[in-house]
CSV table of C-alpha atoms in Angstrom, one decimal:
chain,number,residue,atom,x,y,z
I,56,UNK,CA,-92.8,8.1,-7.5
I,57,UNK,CA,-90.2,9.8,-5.1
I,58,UNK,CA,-90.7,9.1,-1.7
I,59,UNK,CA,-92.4,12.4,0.4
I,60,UNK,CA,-90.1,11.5,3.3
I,61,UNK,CA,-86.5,10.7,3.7
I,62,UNK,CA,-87.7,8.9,7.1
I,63,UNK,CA,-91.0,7.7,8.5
I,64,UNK,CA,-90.1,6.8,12.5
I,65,UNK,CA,-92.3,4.1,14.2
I,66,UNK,CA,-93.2,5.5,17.0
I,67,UNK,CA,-92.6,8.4,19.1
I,68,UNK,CA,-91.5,8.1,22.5
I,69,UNK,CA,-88.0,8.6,23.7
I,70,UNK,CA,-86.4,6.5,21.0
I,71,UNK,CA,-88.2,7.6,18.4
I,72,UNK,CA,-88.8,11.6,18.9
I,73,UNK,CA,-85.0,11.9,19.9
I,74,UNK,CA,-84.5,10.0,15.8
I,75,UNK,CA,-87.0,12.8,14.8
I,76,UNK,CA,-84.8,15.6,16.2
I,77,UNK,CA,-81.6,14.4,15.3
I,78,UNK,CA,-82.4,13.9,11.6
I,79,UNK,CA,-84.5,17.1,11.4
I,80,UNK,CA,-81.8,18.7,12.8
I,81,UNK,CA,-79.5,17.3,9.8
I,82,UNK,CA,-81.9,18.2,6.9
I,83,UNK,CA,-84.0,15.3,6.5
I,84,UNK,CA,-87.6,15.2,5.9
I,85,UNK,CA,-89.1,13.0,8.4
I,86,UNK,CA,-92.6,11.8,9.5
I,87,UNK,CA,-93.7,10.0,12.7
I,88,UNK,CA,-96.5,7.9,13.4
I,89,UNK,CA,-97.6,6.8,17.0
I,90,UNK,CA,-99.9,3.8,17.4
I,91,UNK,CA,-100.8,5.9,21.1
I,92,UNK,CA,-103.1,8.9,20.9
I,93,UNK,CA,-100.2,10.5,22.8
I,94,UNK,CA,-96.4,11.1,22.5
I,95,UNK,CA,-93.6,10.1,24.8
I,96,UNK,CA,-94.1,5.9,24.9
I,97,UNK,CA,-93.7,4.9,28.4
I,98,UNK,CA,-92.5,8.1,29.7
I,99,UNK,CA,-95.6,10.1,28.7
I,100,UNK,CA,-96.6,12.1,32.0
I,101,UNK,CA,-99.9,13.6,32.7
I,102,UNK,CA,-100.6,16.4,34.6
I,103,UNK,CA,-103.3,15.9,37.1
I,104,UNK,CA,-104.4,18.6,39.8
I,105,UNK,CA,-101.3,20.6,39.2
I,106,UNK,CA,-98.6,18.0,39.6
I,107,UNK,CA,-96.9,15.9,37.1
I,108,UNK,CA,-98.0,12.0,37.0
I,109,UNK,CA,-95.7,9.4,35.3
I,110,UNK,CA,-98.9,7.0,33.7
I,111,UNK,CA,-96.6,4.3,33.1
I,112,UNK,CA,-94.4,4.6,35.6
I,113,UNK,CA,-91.6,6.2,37.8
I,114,UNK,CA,-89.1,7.7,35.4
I,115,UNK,CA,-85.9,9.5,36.9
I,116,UNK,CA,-83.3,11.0,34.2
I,117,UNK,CA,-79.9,9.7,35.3
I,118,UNK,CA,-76.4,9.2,33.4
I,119,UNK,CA,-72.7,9.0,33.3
I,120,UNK,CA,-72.7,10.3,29.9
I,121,UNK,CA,-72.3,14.4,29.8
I,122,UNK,CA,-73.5,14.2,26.3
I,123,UNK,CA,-76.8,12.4,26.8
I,124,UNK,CA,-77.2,15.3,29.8
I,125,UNK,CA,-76.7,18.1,28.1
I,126,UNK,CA,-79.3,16.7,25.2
I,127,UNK,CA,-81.9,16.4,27.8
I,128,UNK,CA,-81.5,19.8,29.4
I,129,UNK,CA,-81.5,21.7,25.9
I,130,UNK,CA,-85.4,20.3,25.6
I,131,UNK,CA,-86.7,20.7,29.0
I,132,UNK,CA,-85.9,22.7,32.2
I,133,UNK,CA,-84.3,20.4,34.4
I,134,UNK,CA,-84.9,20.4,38.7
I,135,UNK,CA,-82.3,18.6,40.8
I,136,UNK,CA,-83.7,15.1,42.0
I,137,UNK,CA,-82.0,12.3,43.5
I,138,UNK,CA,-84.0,8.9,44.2
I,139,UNK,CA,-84.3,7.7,47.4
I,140,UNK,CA,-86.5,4.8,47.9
I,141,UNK,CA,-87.1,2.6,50.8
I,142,UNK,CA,-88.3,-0.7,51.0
I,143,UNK,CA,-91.6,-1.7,53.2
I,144,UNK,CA,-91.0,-5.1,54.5
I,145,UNK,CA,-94.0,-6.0,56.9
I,146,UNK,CA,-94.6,-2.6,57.7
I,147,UNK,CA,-90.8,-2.1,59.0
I,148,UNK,CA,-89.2,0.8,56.1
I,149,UNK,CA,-85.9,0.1,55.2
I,150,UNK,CA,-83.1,1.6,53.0
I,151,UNK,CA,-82.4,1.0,49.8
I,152,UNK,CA,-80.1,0.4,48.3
I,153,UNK,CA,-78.3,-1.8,50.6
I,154,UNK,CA,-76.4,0.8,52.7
I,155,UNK,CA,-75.1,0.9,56.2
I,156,UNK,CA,-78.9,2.1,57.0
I,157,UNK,CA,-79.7,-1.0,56.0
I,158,UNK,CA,-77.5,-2.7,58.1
I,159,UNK,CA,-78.1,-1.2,60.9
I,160,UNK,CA,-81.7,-1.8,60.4
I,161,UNK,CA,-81.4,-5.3,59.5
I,162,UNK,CA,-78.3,-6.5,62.0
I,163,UNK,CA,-78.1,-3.6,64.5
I,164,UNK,CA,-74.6,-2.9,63.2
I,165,UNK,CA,-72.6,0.2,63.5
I,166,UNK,CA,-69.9,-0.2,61.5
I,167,UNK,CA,-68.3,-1.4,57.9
I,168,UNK,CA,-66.9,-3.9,59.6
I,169,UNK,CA,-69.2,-5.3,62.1
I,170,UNK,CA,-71.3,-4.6,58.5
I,171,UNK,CA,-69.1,-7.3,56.1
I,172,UNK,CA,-68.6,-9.7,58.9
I,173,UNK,CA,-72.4,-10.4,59.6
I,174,UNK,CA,-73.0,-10.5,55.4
I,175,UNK,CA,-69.4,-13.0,55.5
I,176,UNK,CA,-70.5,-15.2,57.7
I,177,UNK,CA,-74.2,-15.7,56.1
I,178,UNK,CA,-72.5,-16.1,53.2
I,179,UNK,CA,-70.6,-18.8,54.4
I,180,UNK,CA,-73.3,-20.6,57.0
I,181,UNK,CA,-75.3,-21.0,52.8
I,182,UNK,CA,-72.0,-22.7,51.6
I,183,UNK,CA,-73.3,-22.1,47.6
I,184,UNK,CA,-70.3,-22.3,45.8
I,185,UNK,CA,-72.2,-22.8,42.1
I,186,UNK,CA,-75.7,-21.1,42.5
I,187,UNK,CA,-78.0,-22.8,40.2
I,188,UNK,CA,-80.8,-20.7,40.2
I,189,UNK,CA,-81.8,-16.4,41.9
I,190,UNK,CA,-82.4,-17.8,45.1
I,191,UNK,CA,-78.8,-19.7,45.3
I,192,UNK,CA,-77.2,-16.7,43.6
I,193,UNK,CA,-78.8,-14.3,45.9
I,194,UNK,CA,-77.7,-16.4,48.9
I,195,UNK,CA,-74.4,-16.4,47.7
I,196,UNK,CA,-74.0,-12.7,47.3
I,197,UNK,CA,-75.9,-11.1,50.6
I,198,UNK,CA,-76.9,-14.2,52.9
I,199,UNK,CA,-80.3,-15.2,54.0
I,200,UNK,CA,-81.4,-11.8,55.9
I,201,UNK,CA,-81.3,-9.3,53.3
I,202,UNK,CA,-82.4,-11.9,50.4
I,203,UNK,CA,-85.7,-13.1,52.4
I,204,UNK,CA,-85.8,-9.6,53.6
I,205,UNK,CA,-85.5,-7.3,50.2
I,206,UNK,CA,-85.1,-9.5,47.6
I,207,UNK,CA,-87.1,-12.5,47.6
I,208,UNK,CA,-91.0,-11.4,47.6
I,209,UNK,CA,-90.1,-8.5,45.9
I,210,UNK,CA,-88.5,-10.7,42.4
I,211,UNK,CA,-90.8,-13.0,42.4
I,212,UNK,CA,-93.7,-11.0,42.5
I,213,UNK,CA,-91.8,-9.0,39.6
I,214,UNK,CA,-91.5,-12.2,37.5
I,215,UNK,CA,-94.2,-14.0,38.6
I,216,UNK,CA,-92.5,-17.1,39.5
I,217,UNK,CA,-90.8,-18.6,42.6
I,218,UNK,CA,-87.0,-17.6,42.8
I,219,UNK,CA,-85.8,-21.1,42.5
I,220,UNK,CA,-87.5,-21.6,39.3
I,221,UNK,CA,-85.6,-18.0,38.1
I,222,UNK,CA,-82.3,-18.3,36.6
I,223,UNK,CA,-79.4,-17.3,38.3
I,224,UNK,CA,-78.1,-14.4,35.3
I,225,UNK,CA,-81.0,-12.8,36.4
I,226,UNK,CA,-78.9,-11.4,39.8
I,227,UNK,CA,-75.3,-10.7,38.2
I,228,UNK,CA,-74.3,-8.7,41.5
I,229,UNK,CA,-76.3,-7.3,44.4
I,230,UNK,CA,-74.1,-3.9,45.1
I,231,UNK,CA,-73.6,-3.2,48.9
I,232,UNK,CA,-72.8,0.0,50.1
I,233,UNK,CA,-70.8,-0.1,53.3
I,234,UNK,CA,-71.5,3.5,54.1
I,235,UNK,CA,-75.0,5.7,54.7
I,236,UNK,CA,-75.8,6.9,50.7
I,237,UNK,CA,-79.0,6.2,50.0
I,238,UNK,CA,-78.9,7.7,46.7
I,239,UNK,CA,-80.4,4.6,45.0
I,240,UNK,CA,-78.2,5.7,41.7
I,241,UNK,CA,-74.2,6.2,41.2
I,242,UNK,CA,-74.9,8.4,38.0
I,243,UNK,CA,-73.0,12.2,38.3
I,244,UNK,CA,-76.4,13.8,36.1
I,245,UNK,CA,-79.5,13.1,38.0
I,246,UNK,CA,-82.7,15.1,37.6
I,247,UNK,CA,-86.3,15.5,36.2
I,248,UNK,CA,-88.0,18.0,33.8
I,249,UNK,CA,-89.8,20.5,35.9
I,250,UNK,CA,-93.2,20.2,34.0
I,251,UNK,CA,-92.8,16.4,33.6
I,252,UNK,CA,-91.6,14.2,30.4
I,253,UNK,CA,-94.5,14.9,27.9
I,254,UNK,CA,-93.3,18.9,27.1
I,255,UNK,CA,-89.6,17.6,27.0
I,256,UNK,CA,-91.0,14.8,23.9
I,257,UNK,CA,-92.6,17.7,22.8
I,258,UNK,CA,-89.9,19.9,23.1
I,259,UNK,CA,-88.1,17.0,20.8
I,260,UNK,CA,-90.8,17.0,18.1
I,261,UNK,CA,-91.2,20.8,17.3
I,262,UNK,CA,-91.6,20.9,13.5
I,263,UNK,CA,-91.7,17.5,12.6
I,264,UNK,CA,-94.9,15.8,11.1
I,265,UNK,CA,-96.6,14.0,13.6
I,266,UNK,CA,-99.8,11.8,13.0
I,267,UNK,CA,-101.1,10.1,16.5
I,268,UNK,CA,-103.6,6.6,16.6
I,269,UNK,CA,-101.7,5.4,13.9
I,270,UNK,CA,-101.1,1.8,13.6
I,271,UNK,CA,-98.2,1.1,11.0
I,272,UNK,CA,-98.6,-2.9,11.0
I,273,UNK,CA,-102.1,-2.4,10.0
I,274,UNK,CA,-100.8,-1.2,6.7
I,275,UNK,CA,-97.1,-1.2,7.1
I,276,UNK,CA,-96.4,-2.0,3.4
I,277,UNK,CA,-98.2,1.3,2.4
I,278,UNK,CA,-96.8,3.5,5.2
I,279,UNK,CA,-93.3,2.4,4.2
I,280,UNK,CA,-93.3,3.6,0.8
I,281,UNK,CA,-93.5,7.1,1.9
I,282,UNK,CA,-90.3,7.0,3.0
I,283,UNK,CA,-87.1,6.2,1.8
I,284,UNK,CA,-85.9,4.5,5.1
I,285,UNK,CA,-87.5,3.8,8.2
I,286,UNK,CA,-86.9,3.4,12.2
I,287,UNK,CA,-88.6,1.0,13.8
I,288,UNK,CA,-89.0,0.7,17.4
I,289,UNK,CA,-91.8,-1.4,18.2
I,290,UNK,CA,-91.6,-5.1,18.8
I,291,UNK,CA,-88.9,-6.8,17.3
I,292,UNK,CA,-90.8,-9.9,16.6
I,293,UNK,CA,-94.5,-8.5,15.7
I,294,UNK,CA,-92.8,-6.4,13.0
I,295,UNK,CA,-92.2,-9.9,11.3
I,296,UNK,CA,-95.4,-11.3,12.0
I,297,UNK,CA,-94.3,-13.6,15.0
I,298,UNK,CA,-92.7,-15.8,11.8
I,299,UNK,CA,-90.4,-17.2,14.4
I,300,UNK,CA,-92.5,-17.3,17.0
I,301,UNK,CA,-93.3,-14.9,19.9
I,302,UNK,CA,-90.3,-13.4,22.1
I,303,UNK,CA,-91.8,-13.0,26.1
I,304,UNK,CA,-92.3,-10.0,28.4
I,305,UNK,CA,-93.5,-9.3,31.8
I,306,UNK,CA,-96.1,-6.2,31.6
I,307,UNK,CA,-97.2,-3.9,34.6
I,308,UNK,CA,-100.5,-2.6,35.5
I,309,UNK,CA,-101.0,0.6,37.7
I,310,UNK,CA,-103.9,1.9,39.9
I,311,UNK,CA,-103.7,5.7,40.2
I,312,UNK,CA,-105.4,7.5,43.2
I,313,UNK,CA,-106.1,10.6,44.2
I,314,UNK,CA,-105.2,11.1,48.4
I,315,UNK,CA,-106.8,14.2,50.1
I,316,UNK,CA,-103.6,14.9,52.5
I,317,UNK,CA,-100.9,16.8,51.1
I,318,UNK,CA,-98.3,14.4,51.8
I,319,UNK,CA,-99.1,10.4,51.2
I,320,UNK,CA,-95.4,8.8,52.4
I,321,UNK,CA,-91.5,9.8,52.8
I,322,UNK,CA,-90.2,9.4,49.6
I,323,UNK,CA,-91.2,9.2,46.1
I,324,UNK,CA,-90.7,5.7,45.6
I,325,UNK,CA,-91.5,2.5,48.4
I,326,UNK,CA,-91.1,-0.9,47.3
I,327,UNK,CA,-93.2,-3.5,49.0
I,328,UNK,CA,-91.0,-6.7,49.3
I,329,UNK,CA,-92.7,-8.6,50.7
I,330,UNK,CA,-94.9,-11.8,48.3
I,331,UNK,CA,-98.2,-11.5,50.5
I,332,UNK,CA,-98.9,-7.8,49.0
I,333,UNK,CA,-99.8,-7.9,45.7
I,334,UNK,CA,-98.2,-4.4,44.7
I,335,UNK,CA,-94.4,-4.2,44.3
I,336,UNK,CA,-93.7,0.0,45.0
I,337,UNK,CA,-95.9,2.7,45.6
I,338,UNK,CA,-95.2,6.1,43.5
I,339,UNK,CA,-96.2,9.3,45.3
I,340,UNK,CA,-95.3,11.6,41.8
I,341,UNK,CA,-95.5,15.2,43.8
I,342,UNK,CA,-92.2,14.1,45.4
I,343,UNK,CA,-90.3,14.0,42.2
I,344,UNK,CA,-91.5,18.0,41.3
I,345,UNK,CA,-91.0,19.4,44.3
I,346,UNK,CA,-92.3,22.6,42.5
I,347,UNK,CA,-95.6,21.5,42.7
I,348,UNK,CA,-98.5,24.1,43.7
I,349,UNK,CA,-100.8,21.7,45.1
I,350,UNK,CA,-100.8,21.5,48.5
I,351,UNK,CA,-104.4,19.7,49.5
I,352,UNK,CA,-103.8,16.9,48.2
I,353,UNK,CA,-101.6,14.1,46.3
I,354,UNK,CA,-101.4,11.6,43.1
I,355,UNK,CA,-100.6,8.4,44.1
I,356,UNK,CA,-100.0,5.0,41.2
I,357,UNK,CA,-99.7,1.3,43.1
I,358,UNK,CA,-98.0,-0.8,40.4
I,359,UNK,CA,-98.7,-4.3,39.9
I,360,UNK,CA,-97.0,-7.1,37.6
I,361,UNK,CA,-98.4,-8.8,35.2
I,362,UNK,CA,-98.5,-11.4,32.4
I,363,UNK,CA,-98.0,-10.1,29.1
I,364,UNK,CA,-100.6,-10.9,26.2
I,365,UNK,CA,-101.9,-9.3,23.5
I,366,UNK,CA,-103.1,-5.7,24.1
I,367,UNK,CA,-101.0,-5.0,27.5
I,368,UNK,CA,-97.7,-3.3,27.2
I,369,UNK,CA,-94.7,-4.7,27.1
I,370,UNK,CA,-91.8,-3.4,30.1
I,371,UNK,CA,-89.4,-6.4,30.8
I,372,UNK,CA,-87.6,-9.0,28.7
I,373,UNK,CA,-87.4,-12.2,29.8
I,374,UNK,CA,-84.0,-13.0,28.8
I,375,UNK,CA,-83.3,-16.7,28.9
I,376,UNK,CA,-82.0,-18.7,26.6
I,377,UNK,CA,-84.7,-19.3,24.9
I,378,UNK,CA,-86.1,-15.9,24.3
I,379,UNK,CA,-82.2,-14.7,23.9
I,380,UNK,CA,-81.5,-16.9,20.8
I,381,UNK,CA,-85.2,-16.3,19.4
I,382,UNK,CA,-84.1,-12.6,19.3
I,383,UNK,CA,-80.7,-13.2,18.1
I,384,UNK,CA,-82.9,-15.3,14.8
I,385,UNK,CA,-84.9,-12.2,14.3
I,386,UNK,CA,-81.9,-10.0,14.5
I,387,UNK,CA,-80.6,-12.0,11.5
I,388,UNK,CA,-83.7,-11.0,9.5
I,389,UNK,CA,-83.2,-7.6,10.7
I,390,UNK,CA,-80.4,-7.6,8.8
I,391,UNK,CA,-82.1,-8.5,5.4
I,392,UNK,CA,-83.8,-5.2,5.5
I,393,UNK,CA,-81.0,-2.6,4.9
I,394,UNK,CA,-83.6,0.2,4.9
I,395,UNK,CA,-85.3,-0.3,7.7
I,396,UNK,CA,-83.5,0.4,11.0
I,397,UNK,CA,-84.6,-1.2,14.5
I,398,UNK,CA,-84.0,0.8,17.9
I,399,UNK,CA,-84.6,1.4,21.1
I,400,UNK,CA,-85.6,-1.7,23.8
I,401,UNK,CA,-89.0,-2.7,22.0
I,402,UNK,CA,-87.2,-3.5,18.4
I,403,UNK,CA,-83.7,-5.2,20.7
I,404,UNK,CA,-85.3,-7.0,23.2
I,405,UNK,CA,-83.3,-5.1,25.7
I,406,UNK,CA,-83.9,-3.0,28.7
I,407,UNK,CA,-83.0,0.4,28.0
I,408,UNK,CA,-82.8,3.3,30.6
I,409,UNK,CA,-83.2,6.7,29.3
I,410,UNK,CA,-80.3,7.7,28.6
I,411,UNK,CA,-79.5,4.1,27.3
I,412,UNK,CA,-81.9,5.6,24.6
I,413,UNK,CA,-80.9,9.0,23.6
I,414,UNK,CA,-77.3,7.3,23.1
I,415,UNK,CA,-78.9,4.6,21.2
I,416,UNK,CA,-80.1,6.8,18.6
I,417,UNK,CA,-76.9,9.2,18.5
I,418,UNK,CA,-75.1,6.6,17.7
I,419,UNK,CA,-77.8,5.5,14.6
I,420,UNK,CA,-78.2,9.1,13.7
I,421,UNK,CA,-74.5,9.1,12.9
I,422,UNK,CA,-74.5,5.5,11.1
I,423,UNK,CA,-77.4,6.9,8.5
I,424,UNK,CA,-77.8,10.7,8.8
């Protein structure tokens, strides 16, 4: 028999509902199925006493690319926002990133210069020539202040082991900033979707066939053969059984709390650096939707890492060697399937911002639509 669909799309959050709209769009008959009882993935938002929460996390829309900009404002009404965050380092709050607020917090310096000179000559008092590890490549980039100050606690509470255990790739460059923007990114299109990220997937998924708490490795043979092709963007390695062996990821786990004062802290987003507290940033959402009518109180998430297993999600490759070439091996296999198309960060083992996403699947759409 014909296949109904002309493609059935494993999953559907950013990756996978921008697929569904782009090959709707073109003509193509296309079905999605969601493991979640929700759409969106990761970005999914809920809305909880009038303001917008991000369950799995702080999303912010930012990207060089006009084209990825204009695709997310044609789905969702876009407010201004640009990310501030600060660091809380022993109760002391800091800039981020590393700006000449920083400095002047950190060294008492005024200016560039005074700025680059006290960073030079920590630099040089380290005298790491060939870092060997984060903490030696750290060193070598900002000097002991900032790393035991901002970067230390905060990384290996992310990864869950000591820096000198972490390898160096892990840090390619620590940017410094020798002037006071705070704006924690350099993108020229930053902003969020007024009502959060959930209508925006939405938004992308008018008039395509959606069927949620639908788990497509339970039957995945059978699910296949209703469509002609099919994108996948789950795990890269559980969609061949783990035949190779299982690639590794760092999950996250958040505590969500409801705070009877209308405002919680400064800025949506405060990293706690240092190791001793067990949370790395607190999220205050109502600062990302300004908008917001509530005014008694506020919706605060504490994120901790965690060890990935079985049943928690998976955020964060951990991309050393040996994970790296594992992927690369499954990749190869990818390749043996010429109908069945792997994307966005689950299906590469690859950290993907949003926009990192949208163009992802442009670029598919174009290969096979």
């Amino acid at each position: 028999m014909e296949p109904k669909y002309d493609f059935l799309i494993v999953g559907a959050g950013l990756s996978g509902a921008t697929m569904a709209r782009l090959l709707t769009d073109r003509g193509h008959r296309c079905l999605v199925i969601e493991k979640r009882n929700e759409v969106g993935g990761n970005i999914h938002t809920d809305i909880i006493d009038d303001i917008p929460v991000h369950t799995y996390g702080p999303h912010i829309f930012h990207t060089h690319s006009k084209e990825a900009w204009d695709f997310f404002c044609k789905y969702t009404e876009v407010t201004p926002f640009v990310n501030r965050v600060k660091a809380n380092y022993k109760g002391k709050i800091i800039s981020m990133p590393f700006n000449m607020a920083t400095f002047e917090a950190l060294f008492g310096v005024k200016t560039p210069e005074e700025a680059k000179k006290v960073i030079e000559e920590e630099v040089k008092k380290e005298g790491i020539t060939e870092p060997k590890n984060l903490e030696e490549q750290a060193l070598s980039l900002v000097g002991r202040t900032i790393y035991e100050t901002l970067v230390k606690g905060y990384t290996e509470k992310q990864w869950g082991r000591d820096a000198k255990e972490l390898p160096a790739f892990i840090i390619k460059r620590l940017p410094l900033r020798f002037e006071y923007n705070d704006n924690y990114f350099n993108d020229a299109y930053q902003g969020q979707p007024k009502y959060g990220y959930t209508p925006f997937v939405e938004n992308l998924l008018k008039g395509v066939e959606v069927r949620l708490g639908v788990d497509f490795l339970e039957k995945k043979e059978e699910y296949e053969s209703l469509a002609k092709n099919v994108i996948f963007t789950g795990r890269l390695d559980e969609y061949f059984g783990f035949s190779l062996g299982h690639l590794e990821w760092r999950s996250l786990r958040f505590e969500t709390v409801k705070k009877d004062v209308d405002s919680f802290q400064e800025t949506a987003v405060i990293n706690y650096t240092e190791r001793e507290v067990p949370y790395t940033r607190i999220t205050e959402h109502k600062k990302f939707h300004v908008a917001s009518p509530n005014h008694t109180s506020t919706i605060v998430t504490y994120e901790y890492p965690d060890a990935f297993e079985e049943g928690k999600i998976p955020y964060y490759v951990i991309a050393d060697d040996r994970n790296l070439e594992l992927a690369r091996k499954y990749k190869e296999l990818a390749k043996e399937k010429p109908n069945v198309h792997f994307l966005g960060r689950l299906a590469n083992y690859q950290y993907f911002d949003m926009d990192d996403a949208i163009l992802s699947a442009f670029d598919l759409a174009e290969r096979i639509g």
